[in-house]
XYZ file of N, CA and C in Angstrom:
747
model
N 26.346 107.334 -25.085
C 25.279 106.970 -26.021
C 24.657 105.651 -25.580
N 23.336 105.597 -25.552
C 22.654 104.370 -25.188
C 22.871 103.306 -26.256
N 22.766 102.040 -25.847
C 23.005 100.921 -26.780
C 22.106 101.029 -27.996
N 20.823 101.345 -27.785
C 19.892 101.413 -28.916
C 20.296 102.522 -29.874
N 20.715 103.682 -29.321
C 21.142 104.775 -30.181
C 22.409 104.406 -30.942
N 23.309 103.673 -30.234
C 24.562 103.268 -30.886
C 24.301 102.362 -32.074
N 23.407 101.373 -31.873
C 23.123 100.430 -32.947
C 22.488 101.123 -34.134
N 21.687 102.145 -33.863
C 21.095 102.893 -34.971
C 22.147 103.693 -35.718
N 23.194 104.119 -34.979
C 24.208 104.962 -35.598
C 25.222 104.175 -36.409
N 25.407 102.916 -36.066
C 26.393 102.093 -36.769
C 25.834 101.649 -38.108
N 26.530 101.853 -39.224
C 26.041 101.420 -40.535
C 25.815 99.921 -40.584
N 24.835 99.492 -41.362
C 24.516 98.063 -41.485
C 25.701 97.271 -41.993
N 26.472 97.861 -42.897
C 27.632 97.153 -43.448
C 28.639 96.825 -42.365
N 28.814 97.770 -41.399
C 29.763 97.525 -40.323
C 29.292 96.393 -39.437
N 27.973 96.325 -39.168
C 27.446 95.226 -38.382
C 27.643 93.909 -39.095
N 27.414 93.897 -40.404
C 27.609 92.670 -41.179
C 29.052 92.223 -41.116
N 29.978 93.198 -41.160
C 31.398 92.853 -41.099
C 31.752 92.225 -39.767
N 31.172 92.742 -38.684
C 31.482 92.178 -37.381
C 30.996 90.754 -37.262
N 29.854 90.443 -37.878
C 29.346 89.074 -37.877
C 30.236 88.166 -38.709
N 30.654 88.669 -39.886
C 31.472 87.855 -40.782
C 32.796 87.462 -40.142
N 33.315 88.340 -39.237
C 34.618 88.070 -38.632
C 34.489 87.552 -37.205
N 33.293 87.054 -36.882
C 33.105 86.478 -35.555
C 33.985 85.244 -35.394
N 34.319 84.944 -34.155
C 35.168 83.778 -33.891
C 34.485 82.513 -34.389
N 35.265 81.570 -34.968
C 34.665 80.319 -35.428
C 34.123 79.510 -34.277
N 33.169 78.662 -34.579
C 32.598 77.802 -33.543
C 33.628 76.753 -33.129
N 33.581 76.327 -31.888
C 34.520 75.288 -31.443
C 34.298 73.985 -32.207
N 35.373 73.264 -32.428
C 35.301 71.986 -33.131
C 34.857 70.885 -32.186
N 34.048 69.977 -32.709
C 33.605 68.834 -31.916
C 33.956 67.506 -32.577
N 34.367 67.523 -33.840
C 34.667 66.276 -34.558
C 35.681 66.534 -35.662
N 36.365 65.467 -36.063
C 37.252 65.501 -37.230
C 36.780 64.428 -38.201
N 36.564 64.842 -39.435
C 36.090 63.959 -40.502
C 37.221 63.793 -41.511
N 37.746 62.586 -41.611
C 38.908 62.321 -42.451
C 38.506 61.768 -43.820
N 39.182 62.230 -44.862
C 39.249 61.432 -46.085
C 40.087 60.197 -45.750
N 40.007 59.180 -46.583
C 40.723 57.937 -46.270
C 42.242 58.094 -46.334
N 42.751 58.909 -47.263
C 44.191 58.869 -47.523
C 45.059 59.656 -46.555
N 44.556 60.573 -45.732
C 45.380 61.022 -44.609
C 45.630 59.893 -43.603
N 44.772 58.870 -43.631
C 44.905 57.719 -42.734
C 45.707 56.599 -43.395
N 45.373 56.262 -44.636
C 45.979 55.110 -45.304
C 47.012 55.539 -46.347
N 48.136 54.886 -46.313
C 49.284 55.204 -47.166
C 49.147 54.489 -48.514
N 48.968 55.244 -49.619
C 48.802 54.594 -50.920
C 50.118 54.262 -51.624
N 51.233 54.581 -51.029
C 52.511 54.387 -51.723
C 52.813 52.943 -52.113
N 52.358 51.922 -51.367
C 52.607 50.555 -51.823
C 52.007 50.235 -53.189
N 50.945 50.945 -53.567
C 50.364 50.719 -54.896
C 51.350 51.175 -55.968
N 51.934 52.352 -55.759
C 52.930 52.851 -56.703
C 54.165 51.954 -56.730
N 54.536 51.451 -55.569
C 55.705 50.562 -55.510
C 55.455 49.282 -56.293
N 54.237 48.749 -56.194
C 53.915 47.530 -56.946
C 53.863 47.806 -58.445
N 53.348 48.981 -58.831
C 53.329 49.346 -60.251
C 54.750 49.412 -60.799
N 55.670 49.955 -60.011
C 57.065 50.037 -60.442
C 57.700 48.649 -60.504
N 57.326 47.773 -59.586
C 57.862 46.408 -59.616
C 57.405 45.676 -60.872
N 56.142 45.892 -61.229
C 55.605 45.232 -62.413
C 56.168 45.801 -63.701
N 56.420 47.115 -63.702
C 56.896 47.791 -64.909
C 58.082 48.686 -64.550
N 59.271 48.106 -64.361
C 60.438 48.875 -63.933
C 60.698 50.082 -64.836
N 60.859 51.222 -64.211
C 61.117 52.455 -64.948
C 59.877 53.140 -65.487
N 58.712 52.472 -65.400
C 57.484 53.067 -65.955
C 56.345 53.098 -64.924
N 56.648 52.725 -63.702
C 55.607 52.699 -62.685
C 54.999 54.060 -62.417
N 55.831 55.097 -62.331
C 55.328 56.440 -62.059
C 54.442 56.929 -63.198
N 54.841 56.619 -64.424
C 54.051 56.999 -65.595
C 52.690 56.315 -65.562
N 52.685 55.026 -65.234
C 51.430 54.294 -65.144
C 50.539 54.883 -64.062
N 51.106 55.191 -62.888
C 50.310 55.731 -61.798
C 49.690 57.073 -62.168
N 50.419 57.907 -62.881
C 49.893 59.220 -63.256
C 48.670 59.084 -64.156
N 48.773 58.251 -65.188
C 47.636 58.071 -66.095
C 46.491 57.361 -65.378
N 46.821 56.373 -64.590
C 45.792 55.609 -63.864
C 45.018 56.501 -62.900
N 45.730 57.270 -62.066
C 45.057 58.133 -61.081
C 44.195 59.184 -61.759
N 44.719 59.758 -62.851
C 43.940 60.787 -63.545
C 42.640 60.208 -64.078
N 42.716 59.072 -64.761
C 41.508 58.441 -65.304
C 40.595 57.919 -64.199
N 41.178 57.491 -63.094
C 40.401 56.967 -61.973
C 39.355 57.986 -61.520
N 39.785 59.209 -61.296
C 38.850 60.237 -60.850
C 37.988 60.741 -61.991
N 38.551 60.843 -63.164
C 37.741 61.271 -64.305
C 36.602 60.291 -64.556
N 36.873 58.998 -64.505
C 35.820 58.007 -64.732
C 34.758 58.073 -63.645
N 35.178 58.268 -62.398
C 34.197 58.379 -61.309
C 33.267 59.556 -61.555
N 33.837 60.711 -61.830
C 33.017 61.909 -62.001
C 32.202 61.852 -63.295
N 32.797 61.350 -64.371
C 32.071 61.269 -65.636
C 30.902 60.294 -65.543
N 31.092 59.183 -64.867
C 29.984 58.236 -64.703
C 28.857 58.868 -63.888
N 29.213 59.578 -62.830
C 28.170 60.227 -62.038
C 27.415 61.259 -62.878
N 28.148 62.091 -63.594
C 27.516 63.145 -64.380
C 26.656 62.593 -65.506
N 27.043 61.446 -66.045
C 26.297 60.870 -67.158
C 25.169 59.952 -66.713
N 24.992 59.788 -65.402
C 23.932 58.927 -64.897
C 24.243 57.454 -64.989
N 25.534 57.109 -65.085
C 25.927 55.695 -65.175
C 26.897 55.360 -64.040
N 26.501 55.699 -62.818
C 27.359 55.540 -61.640
C 27.907 54.114 -61.523
N 29.174 54.038 -61.137
C 29.792 52.767 -60.735
C 30.663 53.063 -59.530
N 30.803 52.106 -58.621
C 31.566 52.392 -57.406
C 33.058 52.487 -57.702
N 33.811 52.884 -56.671
C 35.221 53.185 -56.865
C 36.029 51.963 -57.268
N 35.624 50.799 -56.842
C 36.339 49.586 -57.249
C 36.229 49.374 -58.760
N 35.042 49.594 -59.310
C 34.830 49.427 -60.749
C 35.599 50.475 -61.532
N 35.480 51.744 -61.110
C 36.167 52.806 -61.851
C 37.686 52.664 -61.745
N 38.166 52.134 -60.627
C 39.600 51.911 -60.470
C 40.091 50.833 -61.431
N 39.339 49.772 -61.571
C 39.705 48.708 -62.512
C 39.627 49.201 -63.959
N 38.544 49.879 -64.288
C 38.371 50.357 -65.666
C 39.465 51.351 -66.046
N 39.816 52.229 -65.108
C 40.838 53.226 -65.408
C 42.220 52.588 -65.533
N 42.467 51.506 -64.815
C 43.738 50.793 -64.969
C 43.809 50.136 -66.339
N 42.720 49.526 -66.778
C 42.696 48.932 -68.124
C 43.029 49.993 -69.168
N 42.415 51.178 -69.022
C 42.687 52.264 -69.966
C 44.159 52.677 -69.907
N 44.687 52.865 -68.696
C 46.057 53.343 -68.551
C 47.056 52.367 -69.168
N 46.850 51.082 -68.951
C 47.732 50.080 -69.542
C 47.687 50.148 -71.064
N 46.475 50.249 -71.587
C 46.319 50.321 -73.042
C 46.947 51.595 -73.600
N 46.745 52.716 -72.906
C 47.276 53.994 -73.383
C 48.799 54.007 -73.417
N 49.423 53.289 -72.508
C 50.881 53.280 -72.421
C 51.509 52.084 -73.122
N 50.683 51.243 -73.736
C 51.209 50.080 -74.439
C 51.772 49.025 -73.516
N 51.209 48.920 -72.307
C 51.670 47.934 -71.331
C 50.691 46.774 -71.253
N 51.187 45.614 -70.877
C 50.350 44.418 -70.821
C 50.401 43.827 -69.418
N 49.213 43.457 -68.909
C 49.119 42.846 -67.598
C 47.956 41.872 -67.629
N 48.193 40.614 -67.244
C 47.096 39.653 -67.291
C 46.060 39.988 -66.220
N 44.879 39.422 -66.350
C 43.756 39.809 -65.497
C 44.021 39.525 -64.026
N 44.723 38.442 -63.723
C 45.004 38.107 -62.329
C 45.907 39.154 -61.677
N 46.953 39.568 -62.380
C 47.848 40.585 -61.840
C 47.164 41.947 -61.781
N 46.319 42.230 -62.752
C 45.573 43.500 -62.724
C 44.625 43.531 -61.528
N 43.919 42.434 -61.308
C 43.011 42.366 -60.150
C 43.783 42.518 -58.841
N 44.971 41.919 -58.787
C 45.778 42.010 -57.565
C 46.242 43.441 -57.315
N 46.549 44.161 -58.392
C 46.980 45.551 -58.255
C 45.824 46.418 -57.752
N 44.652 46.230 -58.314
C 43.471 46.976 -57.869
C 43.137 46.625 -56.427
N 43.310 45.359 -56.073
C 42.930 44.890 -54.730
C 43.802 45.494 -53.637
N 44.945 46.056 -53.996
C 45.777 46.712 -52.995
C 45.031 47.859 -52.311
N 44.071 48.463 -53.014
C 43.282 49.544 -52.413
C 42.458 49.045 -51.226
N 42.185 47.775 -51.179
C 41.402 47.205 -50.078
C 42.288 46.693 -48.945
N 43.592 46.867 -49.051
C 44.495 46.338 -48.019
C 45.591 47.350 -47.680
N 45.240 48.620 -47.679
C 46.199 49.661 -47.348
C 46.455 49.688 -45.843
N 47.630 50.161 -45.478
C 48.006 50.274 -44.078
C 48.186 51.747 -43.702
N 48.082 52.062 -42.410
C 48.158 53.464 -41.995
C 49.552 54.069 -42.177
N 49.573 55.401 -42.338
C 50.835 56.141 -42.265
C 51.402 55.986 -40.841
N 52.702 56.159 -40.672
C 53.313 55.931 -39.349
C 52.761 56.810 -38.220
N 52.258 58.006 -38.547
C 51.813 58.930 -37.501
C 50.340 58.782 -37.134
N 49.653 57.819 -37.722
C 48.199 57.763 -37.587
C 47.738 57.371 -36.188
N 48.222 56.258 -35.674
C 47.669 55.749 -34.416
C 47.876 56.739 -33.264
N 49.061 57.298 -33.150
C 49.315 58.255 -32.072
C 48.455 59.505 -32.240
N 48.255 59.936 -33.471
C 47.460 61.143 -33.725
C 45.989 60.909 -33.418
N 45.463 59.765 -33.817
C 44.074 59.458 -33.502
C 43.869 59.343 -31.996
N 44.843 58.757 -31.317
C 44.768 58.637 -29.862
C 44.709 60.020 -29.213
N 45.535 60.957 -29.703
C 45.550 62.312 -29.150
C 44.240 63.041 -29.407
N 43.687 62.864 -30.594
C 42.419 63.523 -30.919
C 41.286 62.997 -30.050
N 41.250 61.693 -29.875
C 40.213 61.108 -29.017
C 40.396 61.551 -27.569
N 41.627 61.608 -27.103
C 41.893 62.041 -25.726
C 41.452 63.481 -25.507
N 41.467 64.283 -26.572
C 41.032 65.676 -26.482
C 39.507 65.802 -26.528
N 38.819 64.691 -26.673
C 37.365 64.714 -26.678
C 36.731 64.921 -28.030
N 37.505 64.799 -29.100
C 36.976 64.989 -30.451
C 36.442 63.674 -31.008
N 35.294 63.753 -31.634
C 34.721 62.592 -32.299
C 35.399 62.427 -33.672
N 35.548 61.181 -34.122
C 36.274 60.908 -35.359
C 35.433 60.077 -36.307
N 35.554 60.366 -37.613
C 34.863 59.610 -38.647
C 35.663 59.698 -39.939
N 35.365 58.815 -40.867
C 35.967 58.815 -42.201
C 34.866 59.021 -43.226
N 35.155 59.834 -44.234
C 34.252 60.024 -45.375
C 35.089 59.966 -46.642
N 34.865 58.938 -47.457
C 35.740 58.689 -48.606
C 34.953 58.239 -49.822
N 35.553 58.476 -50.996
C 35.014 57.945 -52.244
C 35.323 56.464 -52.434
N 36.211 55.909 -51.630
C 36.521 54.489 -51.750
C 35.260 53.655 -51.526
N 35.242 52.462 -52.090
C 34.083 51.592 -51.930
C 33.963 51.138 -50.475
N 32.771 50.713 -50.040
C 32.607 50.249 -48.659
C 33.570 49.130 -48.283
N 33.777 48.165 -49.180
C 34.679 47.052 -48.869
C 36.114 47.536 -48.684
N 36.557 48.451 -49.532
C 37.908 48.997 -49.393
C 38.091 49.649 -48.029
N 37.106 50.451 -47.623
C 37.199 51.156 -46.349
C 37.150 50.197 -45.163
N 36.183 49.293 -45.170
C 36.027 48.390 -44.045
C 37.242 47.479 -43.893
N 37.775 46.994 -45.006
C 38.974 46.157 -44.935
C 40.155 46.934 -44.366
N 40.357 48.152 -44.883
C 41.485 48.954 -44.422
C 41.413 49.262 -42.941
N 40.243 49.685 -42.478
C 40.076 50.018 -41.062
C 40.193 48.774 -40.194
N 39.530 47.690 -40.614
C 39.554 46.465 -39.821
C 40.914 45.818 -39.762
N 41.581 45.686 -40.896
C 42.882 45.032 -40.929
C 43.960 45.848 -40.228
N 43.732 47.162 -40.101
C 44.688 48.030 -39.417
C 44.362 48.217 -37.937
N 43.288 47.551 -37.486
C 42.867 47.646 -36.078
C 42.601 49.086 -35.654
N 41.884 49.811 -36.508
C 41.554 51.206 -36.220
C 40.065 51.411 -35.941
N 39.293 50.350 -35.961
C 37.840 50.478 -35.849
C 37.411 51.228 -34.594
N 38.112 51.031 -33.502
C 37.702 51.628 -32.228
C 37.812 53.150 -32.235
N 38.584 53.704 -33.157
C 38.763 55.154 -33.185
C 37.592 55.883 -33.844
N 36.896 55.218 -34.757
C 35.952 55.913 -35.619
C 34.502 55.564 -35.292
N 33.694 56.605 -35.098
C 32.257 56.396 -34.915
C 31.593 55.940 -36.206
N 32.065 56.483 -37.319
C 31.471 56.182 -38.618
C 32.571 56.024 -39.659
N 32.407 55.057 -40.541
C 33.264 54.890 -41.713
C 32.325 54.966 -42.910
N 32.321 56.114 -43.562
C 31.306 56.431 -44.570
C 31.883 56.393 -45.977
N 31.255 55.615 -46.831
C 31.575 55.634 -48.254
C 30.502 56.438 -48.983
N 30.931 57.283 -49.902
C 29.963 58.046 -50.692
C 29.137 57.139 -51.597
N 29.524 55.875 -51.681
C 28.753 54.911 -52.476
C 27.322 54.768 -51.976
N 27.079 55.061 -50.701
C 25.730 54.873 -50.158
C 24.705 55.791 -50.826
N 25.164 56.914 -51.389
C 24.230 57.781 -52.129
C 24.603 57.865 -53.609
N 25.593 57.088 -54.015
C 26.056 57.048 -55.408
C 26.396 58.441 -55.930
N 27.121 59.173 -55.092
C 27.621 60.499 -55.455
C 29.065 60.593 -54.958
N 29.923 61.128 -55.775
C 31.322 61.275 -55.401
C 31.611 62.682 -54.893
N 32.496 62.794 -53.899
C 33.060 64.098 -53.611
C 33.756 64.597 -54.885
N 33.642 65.895 -55.185
C 33.213 67.016 -54.352
C 31.738 67.393 -54.453
N 30.863 66.476 -54.802
C 29.441 66.770 -54.779
C 29.037 67.159 -53.352
N 28.341 68.279 -53.164
C 27.932 68.671 -51.805
C 27.139 67.592 -51.079
N 26.349 66.802 -51.816
C 25.573 65.741 -51.172
C 26.482 64.700 -50.539
N 27.665 64.493 -51.114
C 28.618 63.545 -50.542
C 29.179 64.083 -49.223
N 29.546 65.368 -49.200
C 30.052 65.951 -47.958
C 28.980 65.975 -46.877
N 27.720 66.108 -47.272
C 26.635 66.159 -46.295
C 26.464 64.849 -45.533
N 27.010 63.748 -46.052
C 26.963 62.494 -45.303
C 27.623 62.646 -43.937
N 28.642 63.487 -43.850
C 29.332 63.684 -42.583
C 28.479 64.393 -41.554
N 27.820 65.462 -41.948
C 26.962 66.180 -41.003
C 25.779 65.315 -40.590
N 25.229 64.558 -41.534
C 24.091 63.691 -41.217
C 24.477 62.612 -40.213
N 25.616 61.986 -40.432
C 26.031 60.884 -39.551
C 26.414 61.381 -38.165
N 27.123 62.509 -38.091
C 27.604 63.011 -36.809
C 26.555 63.836 -36.074
N 25.548 64.307 -36.810
C 24.509 65.106 -36.178
C 25.012 66.446 -35.677
N 25.993 67.007 -36.389
C 26.595 68.276 -36.008
C 26.513 69.266 -37.162
N 26.487 70.565 -36.869
C 26.579 71.547 -37.945
C 27.946 71.475 -38.609
N 28.004 71.836 -39.868
C 29.248 71.655 -40.627
C 30.415 72.456 -40.065
N 30.136 73.614 -39.432
C 31.241 74.422 -38.929
C 31.800 73.931 -37.600
N 31.278 72.813 -37.080
C 31.854 72.181 -35.894
C 32.610 70.901 -36.239
N 32.757 70.633 -37.544
C 33.437 69.424 -38.018
C 34.653 69.838 -38.846
N 35.836 69.470 -38.403
C 37.047 69.739 -39.180
C 37.223 68.637 -40.208
N 37.316 69.012 -41.485
C 37.542 68.015 -42.540
C 39.035 67.919 -42.820
N 39.553 66.702 -42.808
C 40.964 66.437 -43.068
C 41.108 65.843 -44.460
N 41.631 66.613 -45.390
C 41.723 66.217 -46.795
C 43.141 65.779 -47.147
N 43.243 64.872 -48.104
C 44.532 64.439 -48.642
C 44.832 65.141 -49.963
N 43.816 65.272 -50.817
C 43.975 65.894 -52.129
C 43.560 67.362 -52.071
N 44.226 68.173 -52.869
C 43.903 69.591 -52.904
C 42.485 69.862 -53.364
N 41.995 69.086 -54.346
C 40.625 69.312 -54.824
C 39.606 68.966 -53.740
N 39.936 67.966 -52.890
C 39.032 67.574 -51.817
C 39.013 68.646 -50.723
N 40.161 69.230 -50.434
C 40.219 70.333 -49.486
C 39.361 71.498 -49.966
N 39.447 71.787 -51.259
C 38.641 72.874 -51.821
C 37.152 72.542 -51.758
N 36.798 71.316 -52.098
C 35.396 70.924 -52.069
C 34.808 70.970 -50.680
N 35.570 70.481 -49.685
C 35.096 70.488 -48.308
C 34.945 71.913 -47.784
N 35.900 72.767 -48.114
C 35.830 74.164 -47.671
C 34.632 74.866 -48.293
N 34.401 74.637 -49.567
C 33.258 75.272 -50.226
C 31.941 74.762 -49.633
N 31.903 73.498 -49.208
C 30.708 72.961 -48.566
C 30.431 73.661 -47.239
N 31.498 74.108 -46.569
C 31.322 74.800 -45.302
C 32.057 74.189 -44.136
N 32.835 73.130 -44.380
C 33.644 72.546 -43.315
C 34.894 73.399 -43.078
N 35.272 73.652 -41.819
C 36.648 74.072 -41.586
C 37.559 72.947 -42.121
N 38.620 73.322 -42.796
C 39.360 72.311 -43.558
C 40.858 72.384 -43.301
N 41.442 71.209 -43.042
C 42.882 71.072 -42.887
C 43.369 70.172 -44.015
N 44.281 70.693 -44.822
C 44.831 69.920 -45.933
C 46.119 69.251 -45.481
N 46.088 67.927 -45.408
C 47.280 67.150 -45.067
C 47.992 66.842 -46.384
N 48.883 67.719 -46.754
C 49.528 67.689 -48.065
C 50.812 66.875 -47.970
N 50.651 65.560 -47.880
C 51.800 64.676 -47.688
C 52.700 64.611 -48.922
N 52.187 64.979 -50.073
C 52.970 64.879 -51.308
C 53.537 66.216 -51.766
N 53.388 67.259 -50.952
C 53.884 68.597 -51.293
C 53.336 69.081 -52.637
N 52.065 68.855 -52.865
C 51.412 69.281 -54.097
C 51.121 70.778 -54.052
N 51.032 71.429 -55.216
C 50.679 72.856 -55.230
C 49.205 73.059 -54.894
N 48.882 74.255 -54.429
C 47.507 74.593 -54.115
C 46.661 74.590 -55.379
N 45.482 74.001 -55.317
C 44.571 74.001 -56.463
C 43.960 75.395 -56.656
N 43.751 75.776 -57.900
C 43.133 77.059 -58.240
C 41.630 76.857 -58.427
N 40.927 76.718 -57.300
C 39.494 76.437 -57.335
C 38.676 77.480 -56.572
N 39.292 78.606 -56.266
C 38.554 79.714 -55.690
C 38.418 79.712 -54.181
N 38.881 78.653 -53.513
C 38.860 78.595 -52.053
C 40.164 77.977 -51.571
N 40.501 78.239 -50.319
C 41.712 77.675 -49.731
C 41.386 77.010 -48.405
N 42.131 75.973 -48.056
C 41.913 75.346 -46.739
C 42.274 76.316 -45.626
N 41.740 76.068 -44.446
C 42.063 76.917 -43.309
C 43.513 76.764 -42.883
N 44.015 75.550 -42.966
C 45.412 75.287 -42.635
C 45.929 74.177 -43.544
N 47.260 74.153 -43.737
C 47.916 73.094 -44.512
C 49.120 72.595 -43.735
N 49.329 71.287 -43.750
C 50.509 70.703 -43.127
C 50.902 69.445 -43.861
N 52.086 68.951 -43.574
C 52.607 67.786 -44.297
C 52.310 66.468 -43.599
N 51.775 66.536 -42.372
C 51.479 65.308 -41.633
C 50.368 65.594 -40.638
N 50.081 64.619 -39.777
C 48.960 64.764 -38.849
C 49.293 65.585 -37.604
N 50.551 65.855 -37.345
C 50.909 66.603 -36.140
C 50.267 67.985 -36.134
N 50.331 68.668 -37.261
C 49.730 69.992 -37.339
C 48.225 69.948 -37.188
N 47.607 68.928 -37.776
C 46.156 68.788 -37.637
C 45.771 68.578 -36.175
N 46.509 67.736 -35.461
C 46.204 67.495 -34.052
C 46.299 68.799 -33.263
N 47.349 69.579 -33.506
C 47.519 70.846 -32.799
C 46.375 71.805 -33.112
N 46.020 71.903 -34.396
C 44.947 72.807 -34.802
C 43.610 72.375 -34.214
N 43.295 71.092 -34.320
C 41.990 70.599 -33.854
C 41.857 70.712 -32.352
N 42.903 70.380 -31.614
C 42.798 70.445 -30.153
C 42.758 71.886 -29.666
N 43.415 72.775 -30.393
C 43.391 74.202 -30.014
C 41.997 74.801 -30.192
N 41.246 74.268 -31.175
C 39.931 74.839 -31.482
C 38.781 73.940 -31.046
N 39.057 72.943 -30.231
C 37.995 72.022 -29.816
C 37.046 72.729 -28.862
N 35.851 72.166 -28.730
C 34.875 72.719 -27.785
C 35.188 72.263 -26.372
């Protein structure tokens, strides 16, 4: 059968299926959320030091309100950056739990977000990704100062082409406009950029936007029920390095 006759004979649905299952495009870049890079555990440790036996409780309420305040402010048209929402949510959490902290200690606790250090596997993993020819960038809801301090104080600046805060457009992930900052900065189509997420909701948001997505689930959290799943999940950066280098261009 001639090619033209064959194509006429094949149902349109079958052709659509073959396109849908085509091989993914090769990866050319990895776009990280901040927390696969920076270890937030010292914040929890300081909360426990300040409030022995209640640090975990404080962190749970604080983190929940932290993201709720960010998203609620955006939705209500009263945007504030992550530093502001982090402080406001801590004030709420302390009040909700009947805990007291003077303003200086509260400011110091919030300021830990601007002085985070990398997880132990970060430098070697970034080195391997760069050696494989992959471009690297960060895209985070953290404020610009938090990101720049963390990258600079950790001597990681040379690894990243871009350190992007969603504050530049006053939109928080998982807003699609926030994820689009990555494609705009790197000048690549979204399916050539692997997104490395720390939180399950961020993995879902990035995947729905169209990024191939690797969830670095360092806390062994359950999968979010948001209608999409990451392409791969691992507990550290080793799996991400293997996946990204295997699919690089």
